[in-house]
CSV table of N, CA, C and O in Angstrom, one decimal:
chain,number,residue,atom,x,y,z
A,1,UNK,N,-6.8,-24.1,-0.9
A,1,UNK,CA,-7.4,-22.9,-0.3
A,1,UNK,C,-6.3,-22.3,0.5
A,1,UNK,O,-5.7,-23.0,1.3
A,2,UNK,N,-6.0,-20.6,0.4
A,2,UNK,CA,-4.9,-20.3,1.2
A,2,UNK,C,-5.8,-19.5,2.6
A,2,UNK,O,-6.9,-18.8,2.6
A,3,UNK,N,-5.2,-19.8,3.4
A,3,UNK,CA,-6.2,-19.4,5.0
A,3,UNK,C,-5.2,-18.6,5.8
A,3,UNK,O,-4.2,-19.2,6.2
A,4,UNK,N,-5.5,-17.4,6.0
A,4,UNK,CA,-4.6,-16.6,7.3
A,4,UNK,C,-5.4,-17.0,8.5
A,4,UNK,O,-6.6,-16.8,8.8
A,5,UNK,N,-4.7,-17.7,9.3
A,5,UNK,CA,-5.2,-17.5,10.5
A,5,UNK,C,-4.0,-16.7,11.7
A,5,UNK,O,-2.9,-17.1,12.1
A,6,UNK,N,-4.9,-15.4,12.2
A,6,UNK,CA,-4.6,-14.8,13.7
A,6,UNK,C,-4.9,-15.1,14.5
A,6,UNK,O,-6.1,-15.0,14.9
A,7,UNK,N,-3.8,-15.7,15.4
A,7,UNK,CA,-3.8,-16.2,16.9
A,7,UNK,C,-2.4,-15.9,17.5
A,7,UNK,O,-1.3,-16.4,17.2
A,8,UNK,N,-2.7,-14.9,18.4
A,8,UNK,CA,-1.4,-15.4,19.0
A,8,UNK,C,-0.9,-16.4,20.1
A,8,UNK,O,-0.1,-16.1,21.0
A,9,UNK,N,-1.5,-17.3,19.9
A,9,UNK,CA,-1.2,-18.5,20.9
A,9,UNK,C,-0.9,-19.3,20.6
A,9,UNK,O,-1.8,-19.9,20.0
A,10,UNK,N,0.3,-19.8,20.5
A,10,UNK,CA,1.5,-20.7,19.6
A,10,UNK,C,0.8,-22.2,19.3
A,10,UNK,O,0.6,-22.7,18.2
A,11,UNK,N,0.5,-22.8,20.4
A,11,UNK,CA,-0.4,-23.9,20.0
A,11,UNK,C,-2.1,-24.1,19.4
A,11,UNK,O,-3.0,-24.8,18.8
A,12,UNK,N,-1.8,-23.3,19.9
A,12,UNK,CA,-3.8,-22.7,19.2
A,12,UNK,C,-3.5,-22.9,18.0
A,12,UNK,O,-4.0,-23.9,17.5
A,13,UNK,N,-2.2,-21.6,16.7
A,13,UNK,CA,-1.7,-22.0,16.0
A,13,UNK,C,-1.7,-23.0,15.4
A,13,UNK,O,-2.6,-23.3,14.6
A,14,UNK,N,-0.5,-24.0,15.9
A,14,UNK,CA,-0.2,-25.1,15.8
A,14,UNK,C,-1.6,-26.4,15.5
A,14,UNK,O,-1.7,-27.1,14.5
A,15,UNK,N,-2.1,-26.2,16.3
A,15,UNK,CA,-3.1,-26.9,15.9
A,15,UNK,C,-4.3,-26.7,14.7
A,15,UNK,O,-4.7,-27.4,13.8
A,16,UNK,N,-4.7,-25.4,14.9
A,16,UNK,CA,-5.1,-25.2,13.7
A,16,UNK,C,-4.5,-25.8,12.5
A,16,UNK,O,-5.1,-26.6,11.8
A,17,UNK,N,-3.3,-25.4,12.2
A,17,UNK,CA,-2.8,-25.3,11.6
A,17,UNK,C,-2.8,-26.9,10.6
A,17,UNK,O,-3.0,-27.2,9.4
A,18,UNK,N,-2.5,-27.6,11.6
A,18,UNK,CA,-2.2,-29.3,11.5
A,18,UNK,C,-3.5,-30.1,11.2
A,18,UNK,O,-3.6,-31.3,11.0
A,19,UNK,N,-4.7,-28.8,11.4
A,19,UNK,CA,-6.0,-29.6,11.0
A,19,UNK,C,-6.4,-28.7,9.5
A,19,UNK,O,-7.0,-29.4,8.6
A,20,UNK,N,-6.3,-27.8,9.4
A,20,UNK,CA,-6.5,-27.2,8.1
A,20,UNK,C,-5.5,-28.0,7.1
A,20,UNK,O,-5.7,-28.4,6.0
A,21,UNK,N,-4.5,-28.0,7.7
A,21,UNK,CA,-3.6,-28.4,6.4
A,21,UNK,C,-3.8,-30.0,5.6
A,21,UNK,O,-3.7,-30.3,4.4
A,22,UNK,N,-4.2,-30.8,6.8
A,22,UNK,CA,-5.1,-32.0,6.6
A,22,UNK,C,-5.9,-32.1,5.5
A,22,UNK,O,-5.7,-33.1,4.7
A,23,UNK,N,-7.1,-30.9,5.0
A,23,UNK,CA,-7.6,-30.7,4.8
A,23,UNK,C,-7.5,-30.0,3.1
A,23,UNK,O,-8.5,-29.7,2.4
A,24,UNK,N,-6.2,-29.9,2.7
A,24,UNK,CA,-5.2,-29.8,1.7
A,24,UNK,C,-5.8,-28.2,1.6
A,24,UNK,O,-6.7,-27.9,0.9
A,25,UNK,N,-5.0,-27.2,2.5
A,25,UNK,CA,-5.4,-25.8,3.1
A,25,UNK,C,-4.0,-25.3,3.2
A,25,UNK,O,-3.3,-26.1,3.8
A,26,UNK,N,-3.3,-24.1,2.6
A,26,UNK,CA,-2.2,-23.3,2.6
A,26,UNK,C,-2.6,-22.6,3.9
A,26,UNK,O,-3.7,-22.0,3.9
A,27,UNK,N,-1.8,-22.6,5.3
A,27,UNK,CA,-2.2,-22.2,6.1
A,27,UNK,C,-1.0,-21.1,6.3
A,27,UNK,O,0.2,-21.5,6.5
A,28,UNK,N,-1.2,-20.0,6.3
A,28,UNK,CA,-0.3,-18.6,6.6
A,28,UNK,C,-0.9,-18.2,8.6
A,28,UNK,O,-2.0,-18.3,9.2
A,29,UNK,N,0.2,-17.9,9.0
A,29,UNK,CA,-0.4,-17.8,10.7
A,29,UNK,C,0.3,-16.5,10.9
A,29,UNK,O,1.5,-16.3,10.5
A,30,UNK,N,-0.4,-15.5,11.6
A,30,UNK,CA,0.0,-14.4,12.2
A,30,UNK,C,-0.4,-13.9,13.5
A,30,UNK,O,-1.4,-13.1,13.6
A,31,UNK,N,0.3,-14.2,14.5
A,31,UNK,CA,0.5,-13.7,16.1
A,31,UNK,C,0.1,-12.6,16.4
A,31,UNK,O,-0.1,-12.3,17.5
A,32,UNK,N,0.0,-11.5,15.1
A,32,UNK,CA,-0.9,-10.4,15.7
A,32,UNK,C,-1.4,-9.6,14.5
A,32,UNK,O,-0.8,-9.9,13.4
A,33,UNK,N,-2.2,-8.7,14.5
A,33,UNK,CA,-2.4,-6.9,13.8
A,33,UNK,C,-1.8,-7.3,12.8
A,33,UNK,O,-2.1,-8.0,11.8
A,34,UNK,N,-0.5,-6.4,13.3
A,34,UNK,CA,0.5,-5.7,12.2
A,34,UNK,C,0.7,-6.9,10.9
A,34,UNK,O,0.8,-6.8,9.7
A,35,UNK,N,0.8,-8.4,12.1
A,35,UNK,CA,1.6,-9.4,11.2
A,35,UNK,C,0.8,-9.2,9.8
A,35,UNK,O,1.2,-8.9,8.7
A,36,UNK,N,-0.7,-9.8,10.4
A,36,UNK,CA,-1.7,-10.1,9.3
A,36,UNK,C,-1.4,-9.1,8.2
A,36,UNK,O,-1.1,-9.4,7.1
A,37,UNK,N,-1.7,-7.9,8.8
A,37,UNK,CA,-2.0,-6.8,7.9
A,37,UNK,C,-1.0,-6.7,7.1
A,37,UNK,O,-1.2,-5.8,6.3
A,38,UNK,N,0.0,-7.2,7.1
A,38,UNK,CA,1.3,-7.8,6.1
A,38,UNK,C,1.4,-8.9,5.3
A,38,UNK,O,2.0,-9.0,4.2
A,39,UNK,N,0.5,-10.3,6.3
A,39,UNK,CA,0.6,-10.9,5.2
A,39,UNK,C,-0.5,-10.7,4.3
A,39,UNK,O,-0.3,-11.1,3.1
A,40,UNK,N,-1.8,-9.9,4.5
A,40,UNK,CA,-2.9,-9.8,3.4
A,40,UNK,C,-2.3,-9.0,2.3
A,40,UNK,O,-2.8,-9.0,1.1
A,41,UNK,N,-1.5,-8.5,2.6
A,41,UNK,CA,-0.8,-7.6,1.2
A,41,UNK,C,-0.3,-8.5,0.4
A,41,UNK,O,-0.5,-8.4,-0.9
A,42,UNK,N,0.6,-9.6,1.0
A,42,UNK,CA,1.6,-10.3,-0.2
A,42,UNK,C,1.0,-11.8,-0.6
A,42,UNK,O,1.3,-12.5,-1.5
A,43,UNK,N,-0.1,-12.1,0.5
A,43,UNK,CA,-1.0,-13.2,-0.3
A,43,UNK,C,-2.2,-13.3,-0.6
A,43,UNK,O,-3.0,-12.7,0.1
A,44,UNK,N,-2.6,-14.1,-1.5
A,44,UNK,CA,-3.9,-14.2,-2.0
A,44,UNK,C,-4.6,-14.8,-1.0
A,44,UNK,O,-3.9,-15.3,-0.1
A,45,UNK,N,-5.8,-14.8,-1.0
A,45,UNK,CA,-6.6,-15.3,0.4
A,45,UNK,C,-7.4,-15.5,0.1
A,45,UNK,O,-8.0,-14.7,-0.7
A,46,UNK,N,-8.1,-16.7,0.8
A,46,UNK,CA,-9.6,-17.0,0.3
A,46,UNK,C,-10.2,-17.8,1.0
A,46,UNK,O,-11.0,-18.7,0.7
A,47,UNK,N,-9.6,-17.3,2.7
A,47,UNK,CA,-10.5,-17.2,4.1
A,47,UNK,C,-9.4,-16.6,5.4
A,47,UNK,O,-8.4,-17.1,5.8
A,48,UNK,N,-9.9,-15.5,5.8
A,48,UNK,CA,-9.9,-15.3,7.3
A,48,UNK,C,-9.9,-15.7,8.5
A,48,UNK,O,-11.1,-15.5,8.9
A,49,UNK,N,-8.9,-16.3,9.6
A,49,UNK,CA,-9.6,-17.0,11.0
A,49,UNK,C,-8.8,-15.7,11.5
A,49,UNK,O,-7.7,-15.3,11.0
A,50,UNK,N,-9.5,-15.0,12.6
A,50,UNK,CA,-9.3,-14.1,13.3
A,50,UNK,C,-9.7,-14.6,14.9
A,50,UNK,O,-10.9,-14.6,15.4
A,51,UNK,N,-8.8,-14.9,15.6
A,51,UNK,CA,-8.7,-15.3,17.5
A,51,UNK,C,-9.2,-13.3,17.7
A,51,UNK,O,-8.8,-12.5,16.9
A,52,UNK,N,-10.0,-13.1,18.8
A,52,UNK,CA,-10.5,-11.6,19.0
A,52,UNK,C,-9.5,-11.0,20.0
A,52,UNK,O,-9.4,-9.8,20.0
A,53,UNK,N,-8.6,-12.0,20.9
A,53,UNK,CA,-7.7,-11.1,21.9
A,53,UNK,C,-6.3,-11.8,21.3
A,53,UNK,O,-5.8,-12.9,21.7
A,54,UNK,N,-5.8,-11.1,20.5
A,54,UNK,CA,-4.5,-11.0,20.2
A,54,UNK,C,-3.7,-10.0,21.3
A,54,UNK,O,-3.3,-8.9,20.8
A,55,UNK,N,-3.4,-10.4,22.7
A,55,UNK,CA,-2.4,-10.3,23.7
A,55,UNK,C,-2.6,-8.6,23.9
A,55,UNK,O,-3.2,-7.8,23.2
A,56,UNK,N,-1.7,-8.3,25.1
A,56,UNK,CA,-2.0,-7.1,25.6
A,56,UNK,C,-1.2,-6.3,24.6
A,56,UNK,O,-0.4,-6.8,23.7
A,57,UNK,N,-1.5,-5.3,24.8
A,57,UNK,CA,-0.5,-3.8,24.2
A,57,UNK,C,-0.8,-4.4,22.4
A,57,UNK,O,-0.1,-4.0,21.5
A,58,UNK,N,-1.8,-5.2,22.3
A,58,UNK,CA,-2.5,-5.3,20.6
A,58,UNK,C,-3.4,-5.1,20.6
A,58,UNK,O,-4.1,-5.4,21.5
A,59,UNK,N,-3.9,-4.4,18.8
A,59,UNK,CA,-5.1,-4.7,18.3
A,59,UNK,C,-5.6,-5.6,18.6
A,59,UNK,O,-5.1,-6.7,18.6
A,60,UNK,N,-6.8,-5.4,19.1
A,60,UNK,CA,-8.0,-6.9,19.4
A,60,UNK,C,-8.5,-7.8,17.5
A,60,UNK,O,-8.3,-7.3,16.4
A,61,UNK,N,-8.9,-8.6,17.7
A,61,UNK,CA,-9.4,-9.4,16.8
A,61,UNK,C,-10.5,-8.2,16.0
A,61,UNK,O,-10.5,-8.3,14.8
A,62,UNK,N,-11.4,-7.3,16.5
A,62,UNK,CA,-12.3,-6.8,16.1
A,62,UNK,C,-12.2,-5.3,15.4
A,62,UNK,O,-13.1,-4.8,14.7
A,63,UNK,N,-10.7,-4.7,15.9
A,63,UNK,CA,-9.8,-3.9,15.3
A,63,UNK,C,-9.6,-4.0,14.3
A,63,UNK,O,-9.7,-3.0,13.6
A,64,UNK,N,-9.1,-5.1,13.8
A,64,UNK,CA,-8.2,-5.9,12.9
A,64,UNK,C,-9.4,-6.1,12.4
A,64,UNK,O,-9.4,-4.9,12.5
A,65,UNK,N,-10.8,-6.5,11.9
A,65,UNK,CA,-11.7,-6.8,10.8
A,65,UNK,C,-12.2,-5.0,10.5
A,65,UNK,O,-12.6,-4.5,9.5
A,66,UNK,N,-12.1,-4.5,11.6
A,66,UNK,CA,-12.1,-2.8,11.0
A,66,UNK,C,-11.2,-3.0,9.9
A,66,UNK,O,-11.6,-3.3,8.7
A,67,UNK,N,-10.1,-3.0,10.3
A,67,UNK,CA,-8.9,-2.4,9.3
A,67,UNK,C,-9.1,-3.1,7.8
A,67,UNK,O,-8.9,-2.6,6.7
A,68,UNK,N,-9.7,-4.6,8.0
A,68,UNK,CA,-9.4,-5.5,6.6
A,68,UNK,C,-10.8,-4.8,6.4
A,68,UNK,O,-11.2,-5.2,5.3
A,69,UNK,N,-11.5,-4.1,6.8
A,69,UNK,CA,-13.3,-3.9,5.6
A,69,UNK,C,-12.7,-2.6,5.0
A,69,UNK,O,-13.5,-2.2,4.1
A,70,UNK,N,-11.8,-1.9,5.0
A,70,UNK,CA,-11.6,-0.6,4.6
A,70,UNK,C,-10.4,-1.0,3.3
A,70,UNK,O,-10.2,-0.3,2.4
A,71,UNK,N,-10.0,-2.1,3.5
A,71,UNK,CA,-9.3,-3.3,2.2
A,71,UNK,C,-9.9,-3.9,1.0
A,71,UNK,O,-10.2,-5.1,0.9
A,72,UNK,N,-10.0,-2.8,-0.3
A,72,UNK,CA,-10.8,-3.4,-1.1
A,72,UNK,C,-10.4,-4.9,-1.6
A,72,UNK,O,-11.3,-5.7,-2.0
A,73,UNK,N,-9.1,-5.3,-1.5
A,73,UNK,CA,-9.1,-6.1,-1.9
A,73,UNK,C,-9.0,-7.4,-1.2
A,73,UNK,O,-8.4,-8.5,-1.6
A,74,UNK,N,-9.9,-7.1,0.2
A,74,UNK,CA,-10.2,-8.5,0.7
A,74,UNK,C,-12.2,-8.0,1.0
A,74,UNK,O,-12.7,-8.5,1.9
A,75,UNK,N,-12.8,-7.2,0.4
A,75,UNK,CA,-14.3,-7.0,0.2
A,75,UNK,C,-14.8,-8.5,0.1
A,75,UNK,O,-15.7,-9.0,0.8
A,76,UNK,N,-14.0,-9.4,-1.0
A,76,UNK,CA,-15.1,-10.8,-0.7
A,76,UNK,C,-14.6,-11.9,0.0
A,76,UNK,O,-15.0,-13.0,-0.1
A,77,UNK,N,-13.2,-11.5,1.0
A,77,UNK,CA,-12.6,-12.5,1.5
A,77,UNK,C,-13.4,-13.2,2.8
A,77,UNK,O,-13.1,-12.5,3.8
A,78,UNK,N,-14.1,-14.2,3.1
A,78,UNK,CA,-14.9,-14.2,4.5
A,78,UNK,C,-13.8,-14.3,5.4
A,78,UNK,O,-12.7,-15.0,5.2
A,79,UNK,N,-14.1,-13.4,6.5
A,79,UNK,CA,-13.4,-13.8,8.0
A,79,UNK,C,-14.7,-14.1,9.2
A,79,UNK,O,-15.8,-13.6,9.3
A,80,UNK,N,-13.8,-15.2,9.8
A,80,UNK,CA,-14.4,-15.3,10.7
A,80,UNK,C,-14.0,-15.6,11.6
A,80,UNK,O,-12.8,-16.0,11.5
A,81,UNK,N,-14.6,-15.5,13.1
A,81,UNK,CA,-14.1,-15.2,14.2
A,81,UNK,C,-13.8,-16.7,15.3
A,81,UNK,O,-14.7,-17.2,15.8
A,82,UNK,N,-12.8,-16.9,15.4
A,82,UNK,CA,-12.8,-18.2,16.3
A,82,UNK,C,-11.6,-17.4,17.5
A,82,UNK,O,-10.7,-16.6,17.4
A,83,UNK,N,-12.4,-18.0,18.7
A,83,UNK,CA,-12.4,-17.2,20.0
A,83,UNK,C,-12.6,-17.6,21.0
A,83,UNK,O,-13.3,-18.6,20.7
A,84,UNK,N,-12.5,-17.7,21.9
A,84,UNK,CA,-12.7,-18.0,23.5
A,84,UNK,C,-13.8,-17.3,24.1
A,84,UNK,O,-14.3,-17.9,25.1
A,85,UNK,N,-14.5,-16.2,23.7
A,85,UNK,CA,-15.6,-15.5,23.9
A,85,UNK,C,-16.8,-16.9,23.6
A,85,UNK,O,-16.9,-17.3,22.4
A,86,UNK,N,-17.5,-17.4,24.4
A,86,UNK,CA,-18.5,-18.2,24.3
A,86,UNK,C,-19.5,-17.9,25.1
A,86,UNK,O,-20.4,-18.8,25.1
A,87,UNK,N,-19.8,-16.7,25.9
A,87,UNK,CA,-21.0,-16.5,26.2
A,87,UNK,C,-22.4,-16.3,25.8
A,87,UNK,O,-22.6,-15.7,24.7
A,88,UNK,N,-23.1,-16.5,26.3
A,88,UNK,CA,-24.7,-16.1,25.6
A,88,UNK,C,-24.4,-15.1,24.8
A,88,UNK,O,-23.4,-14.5,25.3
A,89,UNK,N,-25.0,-14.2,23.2
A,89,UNK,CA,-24.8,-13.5,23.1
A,89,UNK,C,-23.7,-12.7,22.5
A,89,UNK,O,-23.7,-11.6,22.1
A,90,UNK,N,-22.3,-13.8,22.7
A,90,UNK,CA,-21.2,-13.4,22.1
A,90,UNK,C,-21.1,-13.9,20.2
A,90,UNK,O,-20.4,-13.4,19.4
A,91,UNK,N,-22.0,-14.9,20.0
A,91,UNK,CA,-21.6,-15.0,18.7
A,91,UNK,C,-23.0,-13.7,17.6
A,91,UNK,O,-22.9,-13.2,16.5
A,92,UNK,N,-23.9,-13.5,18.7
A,92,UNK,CA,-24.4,-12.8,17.8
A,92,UNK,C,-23.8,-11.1,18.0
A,92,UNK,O,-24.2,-10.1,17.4
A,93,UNK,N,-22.9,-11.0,19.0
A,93,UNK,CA,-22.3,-9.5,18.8
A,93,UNK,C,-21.0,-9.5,17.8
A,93,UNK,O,-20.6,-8.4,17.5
A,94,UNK,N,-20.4,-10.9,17.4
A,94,UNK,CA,-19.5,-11.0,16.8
A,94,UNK,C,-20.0,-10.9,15.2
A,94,UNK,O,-19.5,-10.2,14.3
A,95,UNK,N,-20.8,-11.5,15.1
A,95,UNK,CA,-21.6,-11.8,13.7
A,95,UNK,C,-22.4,-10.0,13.6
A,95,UNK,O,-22.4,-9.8,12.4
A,96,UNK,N,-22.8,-9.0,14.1
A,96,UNK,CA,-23.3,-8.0,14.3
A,96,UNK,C,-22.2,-6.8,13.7
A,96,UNK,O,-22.3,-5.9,12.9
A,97,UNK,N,-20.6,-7.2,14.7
A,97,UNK,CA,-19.4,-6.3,14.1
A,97,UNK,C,-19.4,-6.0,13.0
A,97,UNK,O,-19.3,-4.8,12.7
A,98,UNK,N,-19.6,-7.3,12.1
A,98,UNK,CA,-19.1,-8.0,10.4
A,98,UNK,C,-18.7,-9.2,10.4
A,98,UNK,O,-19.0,-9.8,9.3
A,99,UNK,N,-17.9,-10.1,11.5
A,99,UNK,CA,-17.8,-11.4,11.0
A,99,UNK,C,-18.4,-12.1,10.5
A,99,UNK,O,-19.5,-12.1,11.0
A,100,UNK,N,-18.2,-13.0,9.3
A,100,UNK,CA,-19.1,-13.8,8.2
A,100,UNK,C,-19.6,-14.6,9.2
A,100,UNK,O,-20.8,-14.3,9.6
A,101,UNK,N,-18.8,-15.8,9.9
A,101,UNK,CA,-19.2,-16.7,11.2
A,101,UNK,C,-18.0,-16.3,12.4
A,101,UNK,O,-16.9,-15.9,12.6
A,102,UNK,N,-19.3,-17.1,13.0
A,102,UNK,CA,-18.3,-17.2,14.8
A,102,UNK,C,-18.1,-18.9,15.0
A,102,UNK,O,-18.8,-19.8,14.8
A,103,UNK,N,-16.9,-18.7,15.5
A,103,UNK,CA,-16.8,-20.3,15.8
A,103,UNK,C,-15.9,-20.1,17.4
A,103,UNK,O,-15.0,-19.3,17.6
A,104,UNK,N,-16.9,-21.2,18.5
A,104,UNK,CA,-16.2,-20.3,20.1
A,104,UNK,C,-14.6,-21.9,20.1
A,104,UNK,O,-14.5,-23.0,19.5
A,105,UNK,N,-14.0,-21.4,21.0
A,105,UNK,CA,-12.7,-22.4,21.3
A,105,UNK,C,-13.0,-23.1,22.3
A,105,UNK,O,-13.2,-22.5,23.3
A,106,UNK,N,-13.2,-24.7,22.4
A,106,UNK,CA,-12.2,-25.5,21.9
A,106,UNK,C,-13.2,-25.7,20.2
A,106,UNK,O,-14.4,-26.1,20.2
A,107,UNK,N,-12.7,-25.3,19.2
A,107,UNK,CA,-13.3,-25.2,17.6
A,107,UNK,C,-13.7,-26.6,17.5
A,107,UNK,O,-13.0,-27.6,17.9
A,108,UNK,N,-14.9,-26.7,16.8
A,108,UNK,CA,-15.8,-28.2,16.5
A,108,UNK,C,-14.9,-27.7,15.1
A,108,UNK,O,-15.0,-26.5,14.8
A,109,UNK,N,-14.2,-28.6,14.2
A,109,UNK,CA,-13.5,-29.2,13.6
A,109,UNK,C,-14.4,-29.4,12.8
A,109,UNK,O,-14.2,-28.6,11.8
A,110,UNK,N,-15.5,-30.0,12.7
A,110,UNK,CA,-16.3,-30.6,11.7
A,110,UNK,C,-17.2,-29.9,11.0
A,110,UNK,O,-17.5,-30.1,9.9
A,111,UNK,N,-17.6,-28.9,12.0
A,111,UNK,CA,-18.6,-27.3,11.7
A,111,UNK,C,-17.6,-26.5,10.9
A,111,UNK,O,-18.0,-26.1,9.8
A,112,UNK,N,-16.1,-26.0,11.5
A,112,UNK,CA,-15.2,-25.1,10.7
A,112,UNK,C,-15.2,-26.1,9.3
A,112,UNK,O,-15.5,-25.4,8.3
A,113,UNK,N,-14.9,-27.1,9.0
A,113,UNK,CA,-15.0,-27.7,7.8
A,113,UNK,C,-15.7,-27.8,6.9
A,113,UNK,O,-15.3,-27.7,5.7
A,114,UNK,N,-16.9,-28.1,7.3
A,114,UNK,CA,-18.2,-27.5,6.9
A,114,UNK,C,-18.7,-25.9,6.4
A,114,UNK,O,-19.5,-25.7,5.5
A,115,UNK,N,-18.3,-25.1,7.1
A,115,UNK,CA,-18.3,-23.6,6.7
A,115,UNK,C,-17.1,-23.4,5.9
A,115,UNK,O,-17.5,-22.6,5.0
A,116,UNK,N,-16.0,-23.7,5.8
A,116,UNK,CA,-15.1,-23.3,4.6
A,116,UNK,C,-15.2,-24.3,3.5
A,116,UNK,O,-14.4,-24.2,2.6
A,117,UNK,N,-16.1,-25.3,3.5
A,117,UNK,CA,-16.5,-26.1,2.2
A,117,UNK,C,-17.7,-25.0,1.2
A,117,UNK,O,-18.1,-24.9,0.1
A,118,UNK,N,-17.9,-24.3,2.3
A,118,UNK,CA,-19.4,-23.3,1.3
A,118,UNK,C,-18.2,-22.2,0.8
A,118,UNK,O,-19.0,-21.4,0.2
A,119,UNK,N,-17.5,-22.0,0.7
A,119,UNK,CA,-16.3,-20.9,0.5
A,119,UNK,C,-16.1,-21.2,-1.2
A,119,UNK,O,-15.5,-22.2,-1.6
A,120,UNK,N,-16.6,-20.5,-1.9
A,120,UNK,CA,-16.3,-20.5,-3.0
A,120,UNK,C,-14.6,-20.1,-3.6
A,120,UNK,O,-14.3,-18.9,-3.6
A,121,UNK,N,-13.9,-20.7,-3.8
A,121,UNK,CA,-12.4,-20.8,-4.2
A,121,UNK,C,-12.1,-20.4,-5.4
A,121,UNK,O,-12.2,-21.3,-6.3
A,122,UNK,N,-11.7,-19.0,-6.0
A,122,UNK,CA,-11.7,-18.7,-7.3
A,122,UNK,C,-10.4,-19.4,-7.8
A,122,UNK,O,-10.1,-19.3,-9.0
């Protein structure tokens, strides 16, 4: 399975990264916007992890799922939002945007695994 995940927080990253890949997962990582919106052009993808505050003077997380729905060619790609937003109420405004799911930070591992097992893999 190839997975973009946006974060720009180098160990956030990192860790993801070291548990998807576990999981026999092509993991592509992009620190912001622009990056992503660069790598969706040159790879195939067949899931989304989008962090919602990609750092000051960037696109937010919620910008950035604007920009990919206007992307026919990620229409059946799911993204979903994994985030530090864990308030009451934050995963159903996140799921409300467009995100497929919400998943809040520090990520239950075993739920994100479980939700990209339902990911159909062409």
């Amino acid at each position: 399975m190839n997975i973009l995940y946006v974060e720009d927080n180098k160990i956030n990253a990192m860790v993801m990264d070291k548990m998807l890949s576990k999981n026999n997962s092509n993991v592509f990582i992009a620190e912001n916007g622009s990056q992503a919106l660069k790598v969706v052009k040159e790879k195939n993808l067949d899931l989304i992890l989008v962090d919602i505050n990609l750092g000051l003077n960037q696109m937010d997380g919620c910008e950035l799922l604007e920009r990919f729905k206007k992307l026919d060619y990620l229409e059946n790609i799911p993204v979903f939002a994994v985030t530090a937003y864990a308030m009451p109420g934050d995963e159903q405004r996140f799921i409300k945007i467009g995100f497929d799911k919400y998943f809040s930070k520090p990520v239950n591992f075993d739920k994100l695994l479980s939700a990209i097992s339902t990911i159909g893999v062409s």
